mmCIF file of C-alpha atoms and ligand atoms in Angstrom:
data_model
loop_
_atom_site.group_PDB
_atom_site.id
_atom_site.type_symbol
_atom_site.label_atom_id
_atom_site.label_comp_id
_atom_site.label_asym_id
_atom_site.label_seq_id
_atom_site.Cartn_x
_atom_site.Cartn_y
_atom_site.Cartn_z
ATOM 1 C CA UNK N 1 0.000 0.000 0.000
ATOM 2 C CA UNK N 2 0.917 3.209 -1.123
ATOM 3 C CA UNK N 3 0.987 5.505 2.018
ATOM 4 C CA UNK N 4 -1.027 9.105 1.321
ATOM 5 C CA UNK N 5 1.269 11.785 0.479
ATOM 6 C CA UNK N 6 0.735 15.002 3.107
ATOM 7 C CA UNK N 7 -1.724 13.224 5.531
ATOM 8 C CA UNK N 8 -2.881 16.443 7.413
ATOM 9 C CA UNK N 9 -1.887 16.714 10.921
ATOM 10 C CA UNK N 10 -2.481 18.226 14.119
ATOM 11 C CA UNK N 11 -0.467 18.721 17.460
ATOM 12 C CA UNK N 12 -2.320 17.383 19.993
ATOM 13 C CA UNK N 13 -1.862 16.737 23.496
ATOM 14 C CA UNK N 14 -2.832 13.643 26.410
ATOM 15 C CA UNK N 15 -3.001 15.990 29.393
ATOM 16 C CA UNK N 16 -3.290 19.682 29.705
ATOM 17 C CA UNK N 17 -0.813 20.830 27.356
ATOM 18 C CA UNK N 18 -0.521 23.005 24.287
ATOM 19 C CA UNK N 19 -2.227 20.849 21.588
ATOM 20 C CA UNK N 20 -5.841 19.921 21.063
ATOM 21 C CA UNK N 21 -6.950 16.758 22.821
ATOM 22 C CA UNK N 22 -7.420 13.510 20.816
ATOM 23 C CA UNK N 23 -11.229 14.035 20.550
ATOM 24 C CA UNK N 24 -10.864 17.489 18.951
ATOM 25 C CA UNK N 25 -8.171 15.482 16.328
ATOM 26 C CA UNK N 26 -11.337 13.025 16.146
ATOM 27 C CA UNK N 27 -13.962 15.601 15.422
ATOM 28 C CA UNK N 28 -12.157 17.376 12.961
ATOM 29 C CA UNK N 29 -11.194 14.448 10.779
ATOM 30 C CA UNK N 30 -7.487 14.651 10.876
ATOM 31 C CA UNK N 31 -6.038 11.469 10.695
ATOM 32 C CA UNK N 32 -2.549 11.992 12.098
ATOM 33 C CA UNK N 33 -1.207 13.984 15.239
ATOM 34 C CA UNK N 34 1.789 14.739 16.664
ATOM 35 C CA UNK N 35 1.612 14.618 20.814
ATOM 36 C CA UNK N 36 3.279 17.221 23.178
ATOM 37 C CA UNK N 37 4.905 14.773 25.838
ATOM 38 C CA UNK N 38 2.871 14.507 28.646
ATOM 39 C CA UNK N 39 4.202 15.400 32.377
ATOM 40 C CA UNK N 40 5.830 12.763 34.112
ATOM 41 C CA UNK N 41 3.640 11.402 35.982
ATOM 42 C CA UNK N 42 1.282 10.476 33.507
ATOM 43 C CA UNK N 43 4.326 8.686 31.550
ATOM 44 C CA UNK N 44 3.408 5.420 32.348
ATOM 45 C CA UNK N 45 3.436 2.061 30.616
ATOM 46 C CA UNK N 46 -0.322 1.491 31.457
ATOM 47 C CA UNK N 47 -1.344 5.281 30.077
ATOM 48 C CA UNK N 48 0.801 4.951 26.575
ATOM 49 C CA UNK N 49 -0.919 1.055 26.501
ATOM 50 C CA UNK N 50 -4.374 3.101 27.229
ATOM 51 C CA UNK N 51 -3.674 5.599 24.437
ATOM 52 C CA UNK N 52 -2.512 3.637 22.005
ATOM 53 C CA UNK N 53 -6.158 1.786 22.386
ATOM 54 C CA UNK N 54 -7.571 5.340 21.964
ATOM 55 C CA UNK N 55 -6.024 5.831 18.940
ATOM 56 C CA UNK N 56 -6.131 2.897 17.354
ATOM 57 C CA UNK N 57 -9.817 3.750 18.234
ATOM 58 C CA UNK N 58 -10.242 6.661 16.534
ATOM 59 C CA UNK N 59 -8.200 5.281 13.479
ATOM 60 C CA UNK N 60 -5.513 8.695 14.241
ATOM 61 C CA UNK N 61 -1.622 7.442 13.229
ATOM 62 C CA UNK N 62 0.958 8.973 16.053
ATOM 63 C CA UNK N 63 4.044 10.229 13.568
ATOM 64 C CA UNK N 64 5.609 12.305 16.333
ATOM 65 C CA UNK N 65 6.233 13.096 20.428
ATOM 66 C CA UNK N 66 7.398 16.755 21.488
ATOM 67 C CA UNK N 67 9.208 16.779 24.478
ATOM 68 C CA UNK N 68 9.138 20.377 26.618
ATOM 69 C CA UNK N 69 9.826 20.872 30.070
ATOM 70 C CA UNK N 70 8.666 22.520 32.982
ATOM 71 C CA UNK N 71 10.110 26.455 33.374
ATOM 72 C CA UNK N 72 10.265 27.185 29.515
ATOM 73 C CA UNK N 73 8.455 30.237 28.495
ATOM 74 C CA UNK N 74 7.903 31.797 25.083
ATOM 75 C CA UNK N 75 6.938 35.508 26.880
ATOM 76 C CA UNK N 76 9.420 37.089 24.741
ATOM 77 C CA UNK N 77 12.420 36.689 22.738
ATOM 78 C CA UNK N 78 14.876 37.186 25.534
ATOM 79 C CA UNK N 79 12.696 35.088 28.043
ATOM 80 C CA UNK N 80 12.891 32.659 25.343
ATOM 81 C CA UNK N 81 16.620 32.292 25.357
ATOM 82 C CA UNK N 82 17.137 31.860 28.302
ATOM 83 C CA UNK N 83 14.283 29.715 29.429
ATOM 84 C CA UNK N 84 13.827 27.249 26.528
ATOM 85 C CA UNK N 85 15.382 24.090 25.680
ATOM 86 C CA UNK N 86 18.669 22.329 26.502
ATOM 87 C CA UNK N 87 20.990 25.415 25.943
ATOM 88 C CA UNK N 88 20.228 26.732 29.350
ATOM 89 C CA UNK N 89 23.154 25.592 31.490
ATOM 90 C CA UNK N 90 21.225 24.726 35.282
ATOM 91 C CA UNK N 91 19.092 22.903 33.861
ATOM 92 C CA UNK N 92 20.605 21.072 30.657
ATOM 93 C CA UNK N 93 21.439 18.019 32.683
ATOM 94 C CA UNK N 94 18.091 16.583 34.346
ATOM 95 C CA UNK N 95 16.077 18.139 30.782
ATOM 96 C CA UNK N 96 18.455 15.877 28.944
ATOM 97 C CA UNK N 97 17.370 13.267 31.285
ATOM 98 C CA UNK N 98 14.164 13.846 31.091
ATOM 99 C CA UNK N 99 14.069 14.152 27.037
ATOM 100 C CA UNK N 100 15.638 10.468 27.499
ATOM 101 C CA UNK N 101 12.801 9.431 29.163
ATOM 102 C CA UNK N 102 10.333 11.306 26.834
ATOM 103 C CA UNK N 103 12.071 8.969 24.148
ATOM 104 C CA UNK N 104 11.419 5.915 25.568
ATOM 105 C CA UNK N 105 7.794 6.741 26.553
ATOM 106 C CA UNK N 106 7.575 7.402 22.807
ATOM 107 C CA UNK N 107 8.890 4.033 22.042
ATOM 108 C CA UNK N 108 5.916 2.563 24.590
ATOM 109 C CA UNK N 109 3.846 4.678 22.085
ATOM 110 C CA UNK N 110 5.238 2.640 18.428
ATOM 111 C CA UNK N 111 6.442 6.275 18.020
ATOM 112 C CA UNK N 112 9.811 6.811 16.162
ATOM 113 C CA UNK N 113 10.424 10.367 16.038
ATOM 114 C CA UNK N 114 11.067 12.125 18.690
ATOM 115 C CA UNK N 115 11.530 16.103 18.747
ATOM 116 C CA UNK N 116 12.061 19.506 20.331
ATOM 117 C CA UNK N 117 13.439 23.098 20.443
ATOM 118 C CA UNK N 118 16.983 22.628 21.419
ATOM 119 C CA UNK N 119 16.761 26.364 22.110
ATOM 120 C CA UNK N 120 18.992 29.209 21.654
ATOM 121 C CA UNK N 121 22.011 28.079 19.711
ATOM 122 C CA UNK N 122 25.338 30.456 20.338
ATOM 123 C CA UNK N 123 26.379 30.272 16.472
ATOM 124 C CA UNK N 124 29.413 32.367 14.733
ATOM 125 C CA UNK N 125 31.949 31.683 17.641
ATOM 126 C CA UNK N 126 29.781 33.745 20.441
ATOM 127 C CA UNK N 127 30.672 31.273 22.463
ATOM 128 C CA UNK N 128 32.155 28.486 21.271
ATOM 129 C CA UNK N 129 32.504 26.332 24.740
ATOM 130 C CA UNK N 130 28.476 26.402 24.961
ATOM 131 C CA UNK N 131 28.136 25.603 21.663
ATOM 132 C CA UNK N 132 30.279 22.517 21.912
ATOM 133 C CA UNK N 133 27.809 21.349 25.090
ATOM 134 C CA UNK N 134 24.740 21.671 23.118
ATOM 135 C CA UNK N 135 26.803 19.527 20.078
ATOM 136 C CA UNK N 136 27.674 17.088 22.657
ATOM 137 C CA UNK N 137 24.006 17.290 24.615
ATOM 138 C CA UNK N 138 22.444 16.370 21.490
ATOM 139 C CA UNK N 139 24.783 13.505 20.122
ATOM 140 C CA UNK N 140 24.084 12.148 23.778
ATOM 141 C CA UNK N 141 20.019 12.296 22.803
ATOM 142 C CA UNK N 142 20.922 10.988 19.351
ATOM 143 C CA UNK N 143 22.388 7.942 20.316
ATOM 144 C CA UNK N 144 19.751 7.297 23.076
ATOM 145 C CA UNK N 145 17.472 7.522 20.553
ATOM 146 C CA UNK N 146 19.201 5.737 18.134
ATOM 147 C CA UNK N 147 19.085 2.621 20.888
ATOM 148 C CA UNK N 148 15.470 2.811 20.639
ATOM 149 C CA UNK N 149 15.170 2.829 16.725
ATOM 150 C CA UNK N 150 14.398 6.442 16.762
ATOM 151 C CA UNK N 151 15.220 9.762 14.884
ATOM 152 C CA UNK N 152 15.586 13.316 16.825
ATOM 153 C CA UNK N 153 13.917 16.144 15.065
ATOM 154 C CA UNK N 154 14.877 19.444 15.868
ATOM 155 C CA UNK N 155 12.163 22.520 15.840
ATOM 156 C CA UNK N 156 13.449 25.406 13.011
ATOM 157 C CA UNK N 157 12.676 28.781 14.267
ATOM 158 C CA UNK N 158 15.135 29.896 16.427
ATOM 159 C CA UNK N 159 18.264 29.718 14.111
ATOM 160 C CA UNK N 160 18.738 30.737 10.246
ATOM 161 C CA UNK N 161 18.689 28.054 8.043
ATOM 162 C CA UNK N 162 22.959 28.155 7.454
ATOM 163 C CA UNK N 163 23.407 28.361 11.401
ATOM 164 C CA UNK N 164 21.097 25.065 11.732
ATOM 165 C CA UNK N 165 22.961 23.508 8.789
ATOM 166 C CA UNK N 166 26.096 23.926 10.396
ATOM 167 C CA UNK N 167 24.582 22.583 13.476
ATOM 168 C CA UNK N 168 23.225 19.429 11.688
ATOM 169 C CA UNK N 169 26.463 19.494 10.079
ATOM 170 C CA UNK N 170 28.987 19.451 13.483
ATOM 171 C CA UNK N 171 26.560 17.431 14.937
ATOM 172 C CA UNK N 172 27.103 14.389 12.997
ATOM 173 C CA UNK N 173 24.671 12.043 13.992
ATOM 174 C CA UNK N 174 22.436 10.275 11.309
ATOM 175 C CA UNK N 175 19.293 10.118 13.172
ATOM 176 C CA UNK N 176 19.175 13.784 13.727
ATOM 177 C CA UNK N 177 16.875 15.665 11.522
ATOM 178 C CA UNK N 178 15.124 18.954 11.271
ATOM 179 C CA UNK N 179 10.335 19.080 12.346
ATOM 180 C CA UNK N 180 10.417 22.967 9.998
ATOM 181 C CA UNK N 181 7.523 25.186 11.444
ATOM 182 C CA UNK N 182 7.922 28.135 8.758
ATOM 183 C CA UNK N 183 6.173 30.356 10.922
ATOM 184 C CA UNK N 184 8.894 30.591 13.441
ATOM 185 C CA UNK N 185 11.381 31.515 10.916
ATOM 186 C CA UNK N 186 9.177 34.536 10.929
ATOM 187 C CA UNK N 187 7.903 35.180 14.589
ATOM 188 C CA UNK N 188 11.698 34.759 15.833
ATOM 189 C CA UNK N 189 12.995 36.911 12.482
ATOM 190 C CA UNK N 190 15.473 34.201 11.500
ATOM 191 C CA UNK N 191 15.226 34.665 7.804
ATOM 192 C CA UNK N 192 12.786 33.735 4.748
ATOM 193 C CA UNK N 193 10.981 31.069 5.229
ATOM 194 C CA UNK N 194 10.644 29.615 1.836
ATOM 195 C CA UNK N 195 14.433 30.073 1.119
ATOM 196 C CA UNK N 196 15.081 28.440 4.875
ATOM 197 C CA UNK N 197 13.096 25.197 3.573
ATOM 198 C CA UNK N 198 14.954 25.242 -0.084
ATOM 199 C CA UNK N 199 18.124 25.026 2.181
ATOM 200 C CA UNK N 200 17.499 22.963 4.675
ATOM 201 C CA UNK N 201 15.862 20.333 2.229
ATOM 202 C CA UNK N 202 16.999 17.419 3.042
ATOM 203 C CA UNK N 203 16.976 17.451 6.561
ATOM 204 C CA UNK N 204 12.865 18.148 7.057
ATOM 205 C CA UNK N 205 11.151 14.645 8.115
ATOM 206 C CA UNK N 206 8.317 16.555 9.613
ATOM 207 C CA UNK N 207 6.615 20.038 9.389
ATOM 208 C CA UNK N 208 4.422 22.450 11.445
ATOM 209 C CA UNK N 209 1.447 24.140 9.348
ATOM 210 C CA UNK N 210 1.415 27.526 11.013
ATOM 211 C CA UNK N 211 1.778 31.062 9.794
ATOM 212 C CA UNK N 212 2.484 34.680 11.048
ATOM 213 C CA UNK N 213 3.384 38.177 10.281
ATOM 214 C CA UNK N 214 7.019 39.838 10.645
ATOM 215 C CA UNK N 215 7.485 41.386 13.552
ATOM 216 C CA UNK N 216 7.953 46.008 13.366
ATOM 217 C CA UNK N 217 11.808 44.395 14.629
ATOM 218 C CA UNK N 218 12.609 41.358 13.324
ATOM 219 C CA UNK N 219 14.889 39.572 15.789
ATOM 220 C CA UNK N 220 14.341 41.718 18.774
ATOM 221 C CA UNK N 221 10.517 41.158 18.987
ATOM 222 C CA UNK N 222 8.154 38.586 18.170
ATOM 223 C CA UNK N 223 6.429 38.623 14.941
ATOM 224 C CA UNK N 224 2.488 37.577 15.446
ATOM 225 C CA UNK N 225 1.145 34.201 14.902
ATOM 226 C CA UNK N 226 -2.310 34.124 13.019
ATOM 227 C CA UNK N 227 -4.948 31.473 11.644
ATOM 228 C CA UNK N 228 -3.549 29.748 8.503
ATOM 229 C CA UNK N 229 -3.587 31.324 5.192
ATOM 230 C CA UNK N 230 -3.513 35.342 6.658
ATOM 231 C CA UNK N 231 0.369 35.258 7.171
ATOM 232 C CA UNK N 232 3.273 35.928 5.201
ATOM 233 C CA UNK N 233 4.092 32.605 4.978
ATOM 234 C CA UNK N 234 2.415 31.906 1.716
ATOM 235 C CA UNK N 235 0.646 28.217 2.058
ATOM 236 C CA UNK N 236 0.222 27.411 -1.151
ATOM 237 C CA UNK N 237 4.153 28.041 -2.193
ATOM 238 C CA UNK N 238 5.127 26.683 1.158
ATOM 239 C CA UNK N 239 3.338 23.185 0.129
ATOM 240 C CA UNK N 240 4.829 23.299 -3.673
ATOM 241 C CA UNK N 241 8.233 24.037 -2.220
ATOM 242 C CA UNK N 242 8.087 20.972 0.200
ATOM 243 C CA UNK N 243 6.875 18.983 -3.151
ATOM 244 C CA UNK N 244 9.809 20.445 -4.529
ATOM 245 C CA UNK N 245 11.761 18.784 -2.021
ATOM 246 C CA UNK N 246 10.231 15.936 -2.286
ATOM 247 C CA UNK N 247 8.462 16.370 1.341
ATOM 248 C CA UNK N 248 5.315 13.398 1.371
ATOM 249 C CA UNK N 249 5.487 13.285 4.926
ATOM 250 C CA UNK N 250 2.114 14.554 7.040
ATOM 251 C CA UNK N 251 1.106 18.133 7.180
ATOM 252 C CA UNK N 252 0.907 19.215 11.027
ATOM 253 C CA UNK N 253 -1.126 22.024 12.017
ATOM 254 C CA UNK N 254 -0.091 23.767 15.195
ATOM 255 C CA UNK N 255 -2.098 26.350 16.653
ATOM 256 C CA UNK N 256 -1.262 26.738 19.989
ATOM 257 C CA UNK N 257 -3.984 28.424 22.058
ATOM 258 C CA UNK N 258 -5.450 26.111 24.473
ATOM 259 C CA UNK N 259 -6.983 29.085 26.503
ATOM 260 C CA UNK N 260 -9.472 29.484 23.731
ATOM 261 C CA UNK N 261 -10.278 26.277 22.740
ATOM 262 C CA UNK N 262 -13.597 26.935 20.837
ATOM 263 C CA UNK N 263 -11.345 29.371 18.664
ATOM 264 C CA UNK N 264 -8.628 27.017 18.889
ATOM 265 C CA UNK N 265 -10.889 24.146 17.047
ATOM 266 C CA UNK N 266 -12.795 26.212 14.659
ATOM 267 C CA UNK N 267 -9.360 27.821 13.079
ATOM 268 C CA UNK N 268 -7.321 24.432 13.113
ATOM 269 C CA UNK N 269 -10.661 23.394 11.202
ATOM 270 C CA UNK N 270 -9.968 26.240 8.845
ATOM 271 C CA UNK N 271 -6.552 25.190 8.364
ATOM 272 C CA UNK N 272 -7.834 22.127 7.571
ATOM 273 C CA UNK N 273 -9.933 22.962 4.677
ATOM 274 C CA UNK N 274 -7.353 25.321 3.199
ATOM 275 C CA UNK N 275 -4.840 22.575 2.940
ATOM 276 C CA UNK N 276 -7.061 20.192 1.431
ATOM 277 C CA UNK N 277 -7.913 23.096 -0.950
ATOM 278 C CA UNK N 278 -3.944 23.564 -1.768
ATOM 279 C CA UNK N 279 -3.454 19.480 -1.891
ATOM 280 C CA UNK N 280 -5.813 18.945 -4.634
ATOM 281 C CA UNK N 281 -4.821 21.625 -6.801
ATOM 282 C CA UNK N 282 -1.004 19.950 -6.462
ATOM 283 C CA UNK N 283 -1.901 16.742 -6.491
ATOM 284 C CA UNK N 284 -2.907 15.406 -9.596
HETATM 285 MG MG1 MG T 1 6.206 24.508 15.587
#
């Protein structure tokens, strides 16, 4: 069988986390989701058993877990720098831990792709010593992964696409690749999205549907993330460069305000219909 090219997605989430919950997924007819890791305590062999029933259920195919930990915040651009990821030094060692153990709740899940924002990569020489940690942090997560028969994607957004490259590059692990979110590229002012993807090509194994406008100061504040198909991100070239690519993987839509989730539904639903919209015309 013939898998479907661009199966749409949706980030989704077991507990109260950032994604929509597996009903939501259910009602809107997606039939893949990526999961935001749940908190510890619900990682448990009996809960991942109890989901997998769920989704096996619901007929909804698992393609990817997001790990995140507890203290990140996106507030701002400096906030995020210094909160997110495993760049932050105090708390690099028990979040690399804990991504470990995000990985092999994933495994309990049949999941093989595991992902997150590494965070705030020093690149150009800034600081060469923390760069080297985060190269040797990853590697670390790479080869736990690799144990468990899994890849490591990492979130684009809050590098360019040549800083990332040389990243992937130093890196050298073959199980590390790249989830691209084109929006980020924008809200964090890290360069063109469409030219990002072109150059990053044939690292992206997995991609976020999610758009936004440039920030008044690219860089130093954060651009605005909006419903699908009213950013700058341009959907239907972002889907023909991806085919360009040769990108067949599944289309995830993230749209991450759980606060409103009535909102939160009816414009992941919109996002929805305007990919199917920009699938048909491509696919032929
Ligand atoms: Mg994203």
């Amino acid at each position: 069988m013939v898998a479907e090219k661009w199966p749409i997605g949706v980030f989704a989430s077991i507990d109260a986390g950032l994604g929509v919950k597996l009903e939501v997924a259910h009602e809107l007819g997606v039939p893949t989701i990526q999961l935001h890791a749940p908190a510890k305590a619900t990682r448990t062999p009996e809960n991942a058993q109890r989901f997998l029933a769920r989704l096996s259920e619901l007929g909804i195919r698992l393609t990817a877990v997001f790990g995140g930990f507890e203290g990140e915040s996106y507030a701002d651009i400096p906030t995020t720098q210094r909160t997110v990821g495993l760049v932050p030094a105090e708390t690099r060692a028990a979040r690399t831990q804990e991504m470990m153990e995000i990985a092999d709740f994933a495994r309990l899940l049949n999941c093989n792709v595991v992902a997150l924002h590494l965070g705030f990569i020093p690149h150009g020489g800034s600081d060469t010593k923390l760069y080297d940690e985060v190269v040797a942090v990853t590697q670390q997560l790479c080869d736990h992964c690799q144990r468990n028969g899994q890849n490591l994607h990492l979130e684009t957004g809050q590098e360019s696409a040549d800083g990332l490259l040389q990243f992937l590059n130093d890196t050298q692990r073959d199980n590390l690749f790249v989830n691209f979110d084109p929006a980020n590229m924008i809200l964090y002012g890290t360069g063109e999205p469409i030219a990002a993807l072109r150059k990053i090509n044939r690292f992206v194994r997995s991609v976020h549907c999610k758009d936004a406008l440039w920030a008044k100061n690219p860089g130093a504040e954060w651009g605005q993330e909006v419903p699908l198909g009213q950013g700058a991100v341009g959907m239907e070239n972002y889907l023909r460069t991806l085919d360009e690519i040769g990108y067949a993987g599944p289309l995830t839509i993230e749209r991450e305000i759980p606060s409103e989730p009535d909102r939160q539904k009816a414009e992941i639903g919109g996002a929805k219909h305007l990919l199917e919209e920009i699938k048909a015309k491509l696919i032929t």
